[in-house]
Amino acid sequence: MEKPEKLIVDGKRLDGRAPDELRPLKIEAGVLKRADGSAYVELGANKVLAAVYGPREMHPRHEQQPDIAVLRCRYAMAPFSVEERKRPGPDRRSVEISKVTREAIEPVLFLELYPRSVIDVFIEVLQADAGTRTAGINAAAVALADAGVPMRDLVSAVAVGKVDGTIVLDLTKEEDQWGTTDMPVAIVPRKKMITLLQMDGHFTGAEFKQALDLAFNACERIYEAQRQALRERYAIKQGG
Ligand code: CDP
């Protein structure tokens, strides 16, 4: 796509959203039969699945940790998830996102409860439109809770940025591509602890504060949607 002349017209973004508006969000827990826990997240045009296996015995055994469980995260994009076919298999980007996802989630887990074990989190991006790492973290947190893994809290994540000089919430692919700044953030809501903060581009100190505030507010709403998905899953179980 060619760079549009303007990304914000009369205070509205190209998809009609206000600068502080989230894309439509849908979260469902327990969508996969064979995983111990799973979740499906749609955020605008993003479609992301997370599957959790474990805690279970770590193989290969030499990767076991004597005192704690290892959290293993694998973020992957389906070849058909992006405009230009993505070659299957890991690349630099997916290795990086897998690592930051693990680091965003680890602080809420009680890994010391499961020595020599592994907890596997697989994140599969089926359709991508910017914000897949944050959508993946949201899905992974719900999938871990669905698996019954003991957690201090969930983790909620969203990207904020700057487009045509305006601070915006939850960037689309066009905004990510043509905007000035993209800043994905993950938060442990109850502690208000930041477990992921990356930034492409630049902000003044005041803009950074404004963007972070926007991310915190949006994460409150995402947190509520995550909890609602888990409540609905539990209600279905109760009914048989
Ligand atoms: O997805 P996220 O914003 O977390 O990560 P990114 O590296 O900033 O990528 C932004 C977007 O670029 C992705 O969500 C995809 O829509 C797109 N992308 C792509 O079209 N082809 C790739 N190989 C990688 C990313």
Tab-separated table of C-alpha atoms and ligand atoms in Angstrom:
chain	number	residue	atom	x	y	z
A	1	MET	CA	0.000	0.000	0.000
A	2	GLU	CA	1.152	3.551	-0.810
A	3	LYS	CA	1.588	5.994	2.042
A	4	PRO	CA	-1.723	7.815	2.508
A	5	GLU	CA	-1.467	11.601	2.500
A	6	LYS	CA	-2.929	11.746	5.997
A	7	LEU	CA	-3.444	9.061	8.625
A	8	ILE	CA	-5.717	11.263	10.749
A	9	VAL	CA	-8.468	13.354	9.161
A	10	ASP	CA	-10.686	15.634	11.294
A	11	GLY	CA	-9.547	13.871	14.450
A	12	LYS	CA	-10.479	10.414	13.119
A	13	ARG	CA	-8.155	7.658	11.992
A	14	LEU	CA	-8.475	5.895	8.618
A	15	ASP	CA	-10.623	3.146	10.154
A	16	GLY	CA	-12.883	5.748	11.810
A	17	ARG	CA	-11.504	5.368	15.338
A	18	ALA	CA	-10.753	8.155	17.764
A	19	PRO	CA	-7.077	8.365	18.796
A	20	ASP	CA	-7.787	6.703	22.172
A	21	GLU	CA	-10.066	3.986	20.813
A	22	LEU	CA	-9.253	0.274	20.847
A	23	ARG	CA	-10.115	-1.926	17.850
A	24	PRO	CA	-12.983	-4.394	18.398
A	25	LEU	CA	-11.763	-7.059	20.831
A	26	LYS	CA	-12.969	-10.636	21.175
A	27	ILE	CA	-11.495	-13.191	23.564
A	28	GLU	CA	-12.514	-16.817	23.950
A	29	ALA	CA	-10.997	-19.306	26.399
A	30	GLY	CA	-10.767	-23.075	25.973
A	31	VAL	CA	-10.990	-23.317	22.188
A	32	LEU	CA	-8.684	-26.320	21.638
A	33	LYS	CA	-9.520	-29.806	22.827
A	34	ARG	CA	-6.015	-31.271	23.020
A	35	ALA	CA	-4.213	-28.425	24.759
A	36	ASP	CA	-4.268	-28.148	28.565
A	37	GLY	CA	-5.344	-24.549	28.108
A	38	SER	CA	-6.081	-22.351	25.127
A	39	ALA	CA	-7.436	-19.007	24.010
A	40	TYR	CA	-8.381	-17.197	20.830
A	41	VAL	CA	-8.046	-13.434	20.500
A	42	GLU	CA	-9.275	-11.098	17.778
A	43	LEU	CA	-8.178	-7.484	17.920
A	44	GLY	CA	-9.369	-5.691	14.811
A	45	ALA	CA	-8.031	-7.784	11.942
A	46	ASN	CA	-5.555	-9.683	14.154
A	47	LYS	CA	-6.446	-13.319	14.815
A	48	VAL	CA	-4.252	-15.148	17.300
A	49	LEU	CA	-4.421	-18.546	18.997
A	50	ALA	CA	-2.545	-19.592	22.122
A	51	ALA	CA	-2.140	-23.167	23.341
A	52	VAL	CA	-0.608	-24.200	26.671
A	53	TYR	CA	0.810	-27.604	27.578
A	54	GLY	CA	2.013	-28.438	31.057
A	55	PRO	CA	3.400	-28.138	33.579
A	56	ARG	CA	4.919	-31.441	32.415
A	57	GLU	CA	8.307	-33.131	32.612
A	58	MET	CA	10.928	-31.183	30.679
A	59	HIS	CA	12.423	-32.841	27.636
A	60	PRO	CA	15.225	-32.682	26.715
A	61	ARG	CA	16.226	-33.475	30.276
A	62	HIS	CA	19.435	-31.449	30.188
A	63	GLU	CA	17.244	-28.346	29.918
A	64	GLN	CA	15.532	-29.134	33.235
A	65	GLN	CA	16.044	-26.644	36.046
A	66	PRO	CA	16.366	-28.352	39.445
A	67	ASP	CA	14.389	-25.685	41.386
A	68	ILE	CA	11.865	-24.242	38.942
A	69	ALA	CA	9.758	-24.899	35.889
A	70	VAL	CA	10.944	-23.462	32.603
A	71	LEU	CA	8.483	-21.309	30.671
A	72	ARG	CA	8.947	-21.948	26.954
A	73	CYS	CA	7.172	-19.581	24.536
A	74	ARG	CA	7.012	-19.944	20.778
A	75	TYR	CA	5.487	-17.148	18.703
A	76	ALA	CA	4.868	-18.128	15.082
A	77	MET	CA	3.159	-16.496	12.118
A	78	ALA	CA	1.217	-18.609	9.658
A	79	PRO	CA	2.456	-18.221	6.066
A	80	PHE	CA	-0.974	-16.850	5.108
A	81	SER	CA	-1.205	-14.395	8.016
A	82	VAL	CA	0.463	-11.492	6.216
A	83	GLU	CA	0.187	-9.831	2.808
A	84	GLU	CA	3.450	-11.199	1.494
A	85	ARG	CA	3.637	-14.930	2.242
A	86	LYS	CA	5.732	-15.471	5.361
A	87	ARG	CA	8.255	-18.303	4.997
A	88	PRO	CA	7.377	-20.920	7.606
A	89	GLY	CA	9.773	-21.489	10.493
A	90	PRO	CA	11.512	-19.229	12.957
A	91	ASP	CA	13.159	-15.984	11.861
A	92	ARG	CA	14.906	-13.243	13.828
A	93	ARG	CA	11.631	-11.433	14.489
A	94	SER	CA	9.756	-14.455	15.826
A	95	VAL	CA	12.706	-15.462	18.024
A	96	GLU	CA	12.746	-11.950	19.511
A	97	ILE	CA	8.982	-11.883	20.043
A	98	SER	CA	9.062	-15.339	21.645
A	99	LYS	CA	11.688	-14.067	24.085
A	100	VAL	CA	9.923	-10.834	25.041
A	101	THR	CA	6.637	-12.737	25.394
A	102	ARG	CA	8.256	-15.134	27.857
A	103	GLU	CA	9.715	-12.227	29.806
A	104	ALA	CA	6.337	-10.442	29.840
A	105	ILE	CA	4.565	-13.470	31.328
A	106	GLU	CA	7.152	-15.044	33.647
A	107	PRO	CA	6.658	-12.593	36.550
A	108	VAL	CA	3.047	-13.763	37.143
A	109	LEU	CA	3.867	-17.481	37.315
A	110	PHE	CA	4.906	-19.512	40.380
A	111	LEU	CA	7.603	-21.438	38.520
A	112	GLU	CA	9.105	-22.637	41.809
A	113	LEU	CA	6.079	-24.929	42.268
A	114	TYR	CA	7.139	-27.222	39.430
A	115	PRO	CA	10.845	-28.071	39.552
A	116	ARG	CA	12.280	-29.915	36.509
A	117	SER	CA	9.100	-29.187	34.540
A	118	VAL	CA	8.276	-27.155	31.475
A	119	ILE	CA	5.268	-25.036	30.627
A	120	ASP	CA	4.918	-24.656	26.868
A	121	VAL	CA	3.071	-21.703	25.355
A	122	PHE	CA	2.494	-21.783	21.607
A	123	ILE	CA	1.241	-18.586	19.978
A	124	GLU	CA	0.039	-18.896	16.401
A	125	VAL	CA	-0.779	-15.764	14.439
A	126	LEU	CA	-3.438	-16.640	11.864
A	127	GLN	CA	-3.980	-13.091	10.595
A	128	ALA	CA	-1.783	-10.079	11.294
A	129	ASP	CA	-2.534	-6.359	11.253
A	130	ALA	CA	0.018	-4.904	13.726
A	131	GLY	CA	-0.091	-5.593	17.440
A	132	THR	CA	0.327	-9.348	17.147
A	133	ARG	CA	2.878	-9.597	19.962
A	134	THR	CA	0.492	-7.867	22.369
A	135	ALA	CA	-2.509	-9.893	21.125
A	136	GLY	CA	-0.367	-13.014	21.616
A	137	ILE	CA	0.455	-12.052	25.205
A	138	ASN	CA	-3.246	-11.446	25.949
A	139	ALA	CA	-4.106	-14.859	24.498
A	140	ALA	CA	-1.241	-16.607	26.304
A	141	ALA	CA	-2.294	-15.206	29.699
A	142	VAL	CA	-5.861	-16.466	29.249
A	143	ALA	CA	-4.625	-19.849	27.962
A	144	LEU	CA	-2.364	-20.261	31.015
A	145	ALA	CA	-5.256	-19.487	33.348
A	146	ASP	CA	-7.468	-21.870	31.351
A	147	ALA	CA	-4.814	-24.573	31.849
A	148	GLY	CA	-5.098	-24.057	35.605
A	149	VAL	CA	-1.517	-22.870	35.949
A	150	PRO	CA	-1.294	-20.946	39.257
A	151	MET	CA	-0.855	-17.238	38.513
A	152	ARG	CA	-0.486	-14.069	40.580
A	153	ASP	CA	-2.542	-12.216	37.974
A	154	LEU	CA	-3.118	-12.100	34.232
A	155	VAL	CA	-0.984	-10.021	31.870
A	156	SER	CA	-2.668	-7.505	29.568
A	157	ALA	CA	-0.957	-5.875	26.618
A	158	VAL	CA	-1.512	-3.244	23.947
A	159	ALA	CA	0.504	-1.042	21.604
A	160	VAL	CA	0.446	2.752	21.646
A	161	GLY	CA	2.220	5.157	19.334
A	162	LYS	CA	2.330	8.403	17.441
A	163	VAL	CA	0.754	9.026	14.071
A	164	ASP	CA	0.656	12.409	12.271
A	165	GLY	CA	1.769	14.057	15.533
A	166	THR	CA	-1.089	12.503	17.559
A	167	ILE	CA	-0.734	9.914	20.334
A	168	VAL	CA	-2.848	6.898	19.367
A	169	LEU	CA	-3.927	3.619	20.930
A	170	ASP	CA	-3.670	0.229	19.222
A	171	LEU	CA	-2.041	0.945	15.860
A	172	THR	CA	-3.089	-0.748	12.613
A	173	LYS	CA	-0.566	-2.002	10.080
A	174	GLU	CA	-0.769	1.272	8.109
A	175	GLU	CA	-0.309	3.337	11.260
A	176	ASP	CA	2.601	1.164	12.362
A	177	GLN	CA	4.179	1.417	8.922
A	178	TRP	CA	3.680	5.132	8.276
A	179	GLY	CA	3.481	6.519	11.808
A	180	THR	CA	6.373	7.932	13.831
A	181	THR	CA	6.323	5.683	16.883
A	182	ASP	CA	5.134	2.222	17.941
A	183	MET	CA	5.360	1.206	21.602
A	184	PRO	CA	4.016	-2.203	22.694
A	185	VAL	CA	3.392	-2.449	26.438
A	186	ALA	CA	2.417	-5.367	28.713
A	187	ILE	CA	1.102	-4.788	32.220
A	188	VAL	CA	0.306	-6.922	35.266
A	189	PRO	CA	-2.899	-5.018	36.031
A	190	ARG	CA	-3.336	-5.458	39.782
A	191	LYS	CA	0.276	-4.552	40.554
A	192	LYS	CA	0.417	-1.978	37.774
A	193	MET	CA	3.756	-3.521	36.892
A	194	ILE	CA	5.170	-3.183	33.382
A	195	THR	CA	6.632	-6.434	32.057
A	196	LEU	CA	7.157	-5.423	28.425
A	197	LEU	CA	7.985	-2.041	26.955
A	198	GLN	CA	9.534	-1.731	23.528
A	199	MET	CA	9.727	1.320	21.325
A	200	ASP	CA	10.311	1.948	17.632
A	201	GLY	CA	10.641	5.668	16.943
A	202	HIS	CA	10.665	8.528	19.410
A	203	PHE	CA	8.570	10.415	21.985
A	204	THR	CA	9.174	13.501	24.082
A	205	GLY	CA	8.962	12.824	27.822
A	206	ALA	CA	5.440	14.317	27.917
A	207	GLU	CA	4.310	12.227	24.937
A	208	PHE	CA	5.744	9.105	26.526
A	209	LYS	CA	3.721	9.744	29.695
A	210	GLN	CA	0.556	10.369	27.705
A	211	ALA	CA	1.078	7.204	25.653
A	212	LEU	CA	1.793	5.103	28.740
A	213	ASP	CA	-1.379	6.424	30.417
A	214	LEU	CA	-3.342	5.445	27.338
A	215	ALA	CA	-1.818	1.953	27.448
A	216	PHE	CA	-2.651	1.543	31.160
A	217	ASN	CA	-6.264	2.565	30.586
A	218	ALA	CA	-6.684	0.246	27.621
A	219	CYS	CA	-5.103	-2.644	29.548
A	220	GLU	CA	-7.791	-2.242	32.217
A	221	ARG	CA	-10.399	-2.894	29.546
A	222	ILE	CA	-8.466	-5.763	28.009
A	223	TYR	CA	-8.049	-7.262	31.507
A	224	GLU	CA	-11.800	-7.158	31.994
A	225	ALA	CA	-12.358	-8.890	28.634
A	226	GLN	CA	-9.800	-11.567	29.562
A	227	ARG	CA	-11.522	-12.197	32.889
A	228	GLN	CA	-14.917	-12.276	31.224
A	229	ALA	CA	-13.653	-14.924	28.762
A	230	LEU	CA	-12.486	-17.053	31.703
A	231	ARG	CA	-15.787	-16.558	33.548
A	232	GLU	CA	-17.719	-17.688	30.470
A	233	ARG	CA	-15.496	-20.725	30.072
A	234	TYR	CA	-16.042	-21.645	33.712
A	235	ALA	CA	-19.824	-21.238	33.414
A	236	ILE	CA	-19.876	-23.610	30.432
A	237	LYS	CA	-17.854	-26.194	32.390
A	238	GLN	CA	-20.257	-25.920	35.296
A	239	GLY	CA	-23.164	-26.647	32.990
A	240	GLY	CA	-21.381	-29.802	31.771
B	1	CDP	O1	2.720	-7.525	15.151
B	1	CDP	P1	3.540	-6.569	15.973
B	1	CDP	O2	3.055	-5.145	15.823
B	1	CDP	O3	3.674	-6.999	17.396
B	1	CDP	O4	5.032	-6.633	15.416
B	1	CDP	P2	5.757	-5.762	14.278
B	1	CDP	O5	7.094	-6.423	14.044
B	1	CDP	O6	5.730	-4.319	14.648
B	1	CDP	O7	4.886	-6.015	12.982
B	1	CDP	C1	3.845	-5.184	12.635
B	1	CDP	C2	3.014	-5.824	11.565
B	1	CDP	O8	3.766	-5.949	10.363
B	1	CDP	C3	2.542	-7.259	11.845
B	1	CDP	O9	1.485	-7.336	12.756
B	1	CDP	C4	2.141	-7.668	10.460
B	1	CDP	O10	0.863	-7.131	10.132
B	1	CDP	C5	3.213	-6.998	9.604
B	1	CDP	N1	4.250	-7.978	9.215
B	1	CDP	C6	4.228	-8.459	7.913
B	1	CDP	O11	3.366	-8.051	7.114
B	1	CDP	N2	5.137	-9.422	7.506
B	1	CDP	C7	6.066	-9.889	8.385
B	1	CDP	N3	6.949	-10.811	7.983
B	1	CDP	C8	6.100	-9.384	9.696
B	1	CDP	C9	5.186	-8.415	10.079
